[in-house]
Coordinates of C-alpha atoms in Angstrom, one line a residue:
A1 CA 82.2 104.2 129.7
K2 CA 83.2 105.0 126.2
P3 CA 86.8 106.3 125.9
D4 CA 87.3 109.9 125.1
S5 CA 88.9 109.7 121.7
R6 CA 89.5 113.5 121.5
A7 CA 91.3 113.7 124.8
I8 CA 93.4 110.6 124.0
A9 CA 94.3 111.9 120.6
T10 CA 95.2 115.4 122.1
T11 CA 97.4 113.8 124.7
T12 CA 99.2 111.6 122.2
L13 CA 99.9 114.6 119.9
Y14 CA 101.3 116.5 122.9
A15 CA 103.6 113.5 123.7
H16 CA 104.8 113.5 120.1
G17 CA 105.9 117.1 120.3
F18 CA 102.9 119.0 118.9
S19 CA 102.3 122.5 120.5
E20 CA 99.5 123.1 122.9
A21 CA 97.9 125.6 120.4
R22 CA 97.8 123.0 117.6
A23 CA 97.4 119.6 119.3
R24 CA 93.9 120.0 120.7
P25 CA 92.2 121.4 117.5
L26 CA 94.0 119.1 115.2
A27 CA 93.1 116.1 117.4
H28 CA 89.5 117.1 117.4
A29 CA 89.5 117.5 113.6
L30 CA 91.1 114.0 113.2
V31 CA 88.5 112.4 115.4
A32 CA 85.7 114.2 113.6
L33 CA 87.1 113.0 110.3
F34 CA 87.0 109.4 111.5
E35 CA 83.5 109.8 112.7
L36 CA 82.5 111.2 109.3
C37 CA 84.2 108.3 107.6
G38 CA 82.3 105.8 109.7
S39 CA 78.9 107.3 108.7
R40 CA 79.5 108.5 105.1
L41 CA 81.8 105.9 103.5
S42 CA 80.8 102.4 102.5
S43 CA 80.7 99.5 104.9
Q44 CA 83.7 97.2 104.5
S45 CA 84.9 94.4 106.7
H46 CA 88.4 95.7 106.9
Y47 CA 87.4 99.3 107.8
D48 CA 88.0 100.5 111.3
W49 CA 87.3 104.1 112.3
G50 CA 87.5 103.6 116.1
L51 CA 90.1 104.5 118.7
R52 CA 92.5 101.7 117.6
A53 CA 92.7 103.2 114.1
L54 CA 93.9 106.5 115.5
G55 CA 97.1 105.1 116.9
P56 CA 99.0 104.6 113.6
V57 CA 98.0 108.0 112.3
L58 CA 99.1 109.8 115.5
K59 CA 102.4 107.9 115.6
T60 CA 103.2 108.6 111.9
A61 CA 102.4 112.3 112.4
G62 CA 104.9 112.4 115.3
N63 CA 107.6 110.8 113.1
L64 CA 107.0 113.4 110.4
L65 CA 106.9 116.4 112.7
N66 CA 110.6 117.2 112.2
T67 CA 110.2 117.4 108.4
T68 CA 107.2 119.7 108.0
S69 CA 104.6 121.8 109.8
E70 CA 102.3 120.4 112.4
P71 CA 99.1 120.5 110.3
N72 CA 100.9 119.0 107.2
A73 CA 102.4 116.3 109.3
L74 CA 99.0 115.2 110.4
L75 CA 97.6 115.4 106.9
R76 CA 100.4 113.4 105.4
A77 CA 100.0 110.8 108.2
V78 CA 96.3 110.5 107.5
R79 CA 96.8 110.0 103.8
A80 CA 99.6 107.5 104.3
T81 CA 97.8 105.3 106.8
V82 CA 94.1 105.6 105.7
A83 CA 94.3 105.8 101.8
P84 CA 95.7 102.3 101.3
R85 CA 92.7 100.8 103.1
L86 CA 90.1 102.5 101.0
V87 CA 88.2 100.8 98.2
Q88 CA 88.1 102.7 94.9
E89 CA 84.5 104.0 95.4
D90 CA 85.5 105.7 98.8
A91 CA 88.8 107.4 97.6
Q92 CA 87.2 110.6 96.3
P93 CA 84.6 110.9 99.2
F94 CA 87.4 110.5 101.7
D95 CA 89.4 113.4 100.2
E96 CA 86.2 115.6 100.4
L97 CA 85.7 114.6 104.1
L98 CA 89.3 115.2 104.8
R99 CA 89.2 118.8 103.5
A100 CA 85.9 119.4 105.2
A101 CA 87.0 118.2 108.6
F102 CA 90.2 120.1 108.7
R103 CA 89.1 123.3 107.1
E104 CA 86.2 123.6 109.6
D105 CA 89.0 123.8 112.2
A106 CA 90.4 126.8 110.4
L107 CA 93.9 125.5 111.0
V108 CA 94.8 123.7 107.8
Q109 CA 94.6 125.2 104.3
D110 CA 95.4 122.1 102.2
D111 CA 96.5 123.4 98.8
G112 CA 97.0 119.8 97.6
S113 CA 100.7 119.8 98.3
T114 CA 100.3 117.0 100.7
Q115 CA 98.5 114.8 98.3
Q116 CA 101.6 113.4 96.6
E117 CA 103.7 113.5 99.8
G118 CA 101.1 111.6 101.7
T119 CA 101.2 108.6 99.5
D120 CA 104.7 107.9 100.9
A121 CA 104.8 109.6 104.2
L122 CA 108.1 108.2 105.3
T123 CA 111.3 109.9 106.4
D124 CA 113.9 107.7 104.7
A125 CA 114.6 110.2 101.9
I126 CA 113.7 107.8 99.1
S127 CA 112.1 109.9 96.4
T128 CA 108.7 108.9 94.9
D129 CA 110.3 109.0 91.4
R130 CA 113.0 106.5 92.5
L131 CA 110.3 104.3 94.0
D132 CA 108.0 104.4 91.0
K133 CA 110.9 103.6 88.7
A134 CA 111.8 100.5 90.8
F135 CA 108.2 99.4 91.0
T136 CA 107.8 99.8 87.2
E137 CA 110.9 97.8 86.4
A138 CA 109.9 95.0 88.8
A139 CA 106.5 94.9 87.1
Q140 CA 107.9 94.8 83.6
A141 CA 110.2 92.0 84.6
R142 CA 107.1 90.0 85.4
S143 CA 105.1 91.1 82.3
V144 CA 102.8 93.2 84.5
N145 CA 101.3 96.5 83.2
A146 CA 102.5 99.1 85.7
S147 CA 99.6 101.5 85.3
P148 CA 99.6 104.7 87.5
A149 CA 96.9 103.1 89.7
W150 CA 99.1 99.9 90.1
V151 CA 102.2 102.0 91.0
A152 CA 100.2 104.0 93.5
K153 CA 99.1 100.7 95.2
A154 CA 102.6 99.5 95.2
R155 CA 103.8 102.7 96.9
Q156 CA 101.0 102.4 99.5
L157 CA 101.9 98.8 100.3
R158 CA 105.5 99.8 100.8
S159 CA 104.5 102.7 103.1
V160 CA 102.1 100.5 105.2
L161 CA 104.8 97.9 105.7
A162 CA 107.3 100.5 106.7
L163 CA 104.9 101.9 109.3
S164 CA 103.5 98.6 110.6
T165 CA 104.6 95.0 111.2
G166 CA 102.1 93.7 108.7
A167 CA 99.4 94.5 106.2
V168 CA 96.4 92.9 104.6
V169 CA 96.1 93.1 100.8
V170 CA 92.5 92.6 99.8
G171 CA 91.0 92.1 96.4
T172 CA 89.1 89.6 94.2
T173 CA 90.7 86.3 93.1
G174 CA 93.1 86.9 90.2
S175 CA 93.4 90.6 90.8
G176 CA 97.1 90.5 91.2
K177 CA 97.6 90.7 95.0
S178 CA 100.4 88.2 95.1
T179 CA 102.2 89.7 92.1
L180 CA 102.0 93.1 93.6
T181 CA 103.5 91.9 96.8
E182 CA 106.4 90.2 95.0
C183 CA 107.0 93.2 92.8
V184 CA 107.3 95.5 95.9
L185 CA 109.7 93.1 97.5
A186 CA 111.9 93.0 94.4
A187 CA 111.8 96.7 94.0
L188 CA 112.9 97.3 97.5
E189 CA 115.8 94.9 97.0
S190 CA 116.9 96.9 93.9
I191 CA 116.8 100.1 95.9
D192 CA 118.7 99.2 99.0
G193 CA 120.5 95.9 98.1
V194 CA 118.9 93.9 100.9
K195 CA 117.9 90.5 99.5
G196 CA 114.2 89.9 99.7
E197 CA 112.7 86.5 100.6
C198 CA 109.0 85.7 100.5
H199 CA 107.4 82.6 102.1
W200 CA 103.8 81.9 101.0
I201 CA 101.6 80.0 103.5
D202 CA 98.1 78.7 103.0
P203 CA 96.7 78.6 106.6
K204 CA 93.8 76.3 105.7
A205 CA 96.1 73.8 104.0
L206 CA 96.8 72.3 107.4
V207 CA 93.8 70.1 107.8
S208 CA 93.6 69.3 111.5
D209 CA 91.6 70.2 114.5
R210 CA 94.8 71.6 115.9
Y211 CA 95.8 73.5 112.8
K212 CA 96.5 76.7 114.7
E213 CA 99.2 74.9 116.7
L214 CA 100.6 73.4 113.5
L215 CA 100.8 76.9 112.1
F216 CA 102.0 78.9 115.1
G217 CA 103.5 76.3 117.4
R218 CA 102.5 75.0 120.9
L219 CA 103.7 75.0 124.5
D220 CA 103.4 71.6 126.3
A221 CA 101.5 72.3 129.5
T222 CA 103.3 69.6 131.4
T223 CA 106.9 69.9 130.3
L224 CA 106.7 73.6 129.2
E225 CA 108.6 72.5 126.0
W226 CA 107.9 74.7 123.0
T227 CA 107.4 73.1 119.5
D228 CA 107.6 75.4 116.5
G229 CA 104.8 75.5 113.9
V230 CA 105.2 76.3 110.2
C231 CA 105.1 80.1 110.8
T232 CA 107.4 80.2 113.8
A233 CA 109.9 77.8 112.2
L234 CA 110.2 80.1 109.2
L235 CA 110.7 83.1 111.4
R236 CA 113.4 81.4 113.4
S237 CA 115.3 80.4 110.2
A238 CA 115.0 83.9 108.7
S239 CA 118.3 85.7 108.2
P240 CA 118.7 89.1 109.8
K241 CA 120.6 90.2 106.7
K242 CA 117.6 89.5 104.5
R243 CA 114.1 91.2 104.2
T244 CA 111.9 88.2 105.0
W245 CA 108.1 88.4 104.5
L246 CA 105.6 85.8 105.6
C247 CA 102.6 85.9 103.3
F248 CA 99.4 84.2 104.5
D249 CA 97.6 83.5 101.2
G250 CA 93.9 82.8 101.6
D251 CA 90.7 84.0 103.2
V252 CA 91.1 86.0 106.4
D253 CA 89.8 83.8 109.2
P254 CA 89.6 85.2 112.8
A255 CA 90.5 81.7 114.0
W256 CA 94.2 82.3 112.8
A257 CA 94.3 86.0 112.0
E258 CA 93.9 87.0 115.7
N259 CA 97.1 85.2 116.5
L260 CA 99.0 87.7 114.4
N261 CA 98.1 90.5 116.8
I262 CA 100.5 89.0 119.3
A263 CA 103.0 87.6 116.9

């Protein structure tokens, strides 16, 4: 049987501290929004509008509940977790669907005040002005044009990485994905003083039938002895005093990407 997304979302909001009067209608509006996105937005390989995609939104909304009202917490969470995944052609249609889904519920009157907040829906008290200045300075140091759209993407990447253990940066070859990642890492170092370290790995460079074992490591079935791979060796050597990122640079292949779900 198909899981009841509305019931699951409602229960999750309850668990995060939402009131009974708000949790149910807000959860129903959120599920309706995802259903609309699945049918109205373009089809992209990295889009997911199912039950699994609801989890990060609900968790983020719970984290924001102490800083704003229940409806705005959910709106900010939606913008922070969904907006970074959208391709340019879907950004405006998504905003229209968001307003339609929540206004039909007659609970949220979004006056636009959540638009800017939602691009960085975190509770660490770092202002967007300070973030934007750090991103711009990091870009200028690398001779990169820090346009408003570029800065917005940098802020989104920072938010996603603060909310999740990993992120996928997609774009055409030469569009600046690696440079953006390095700029965000450098900007965060300038803000909090934690040294950033980025290791670039090309998963397909390991030409072998057992390249997944060379990448992630292997457990000997007989001796139960573990042997590190490239990725696990880098993780083991990472200093807890540094901000260490492992960046898999190349086409996303389920053969190795699925391993990251349990990393």
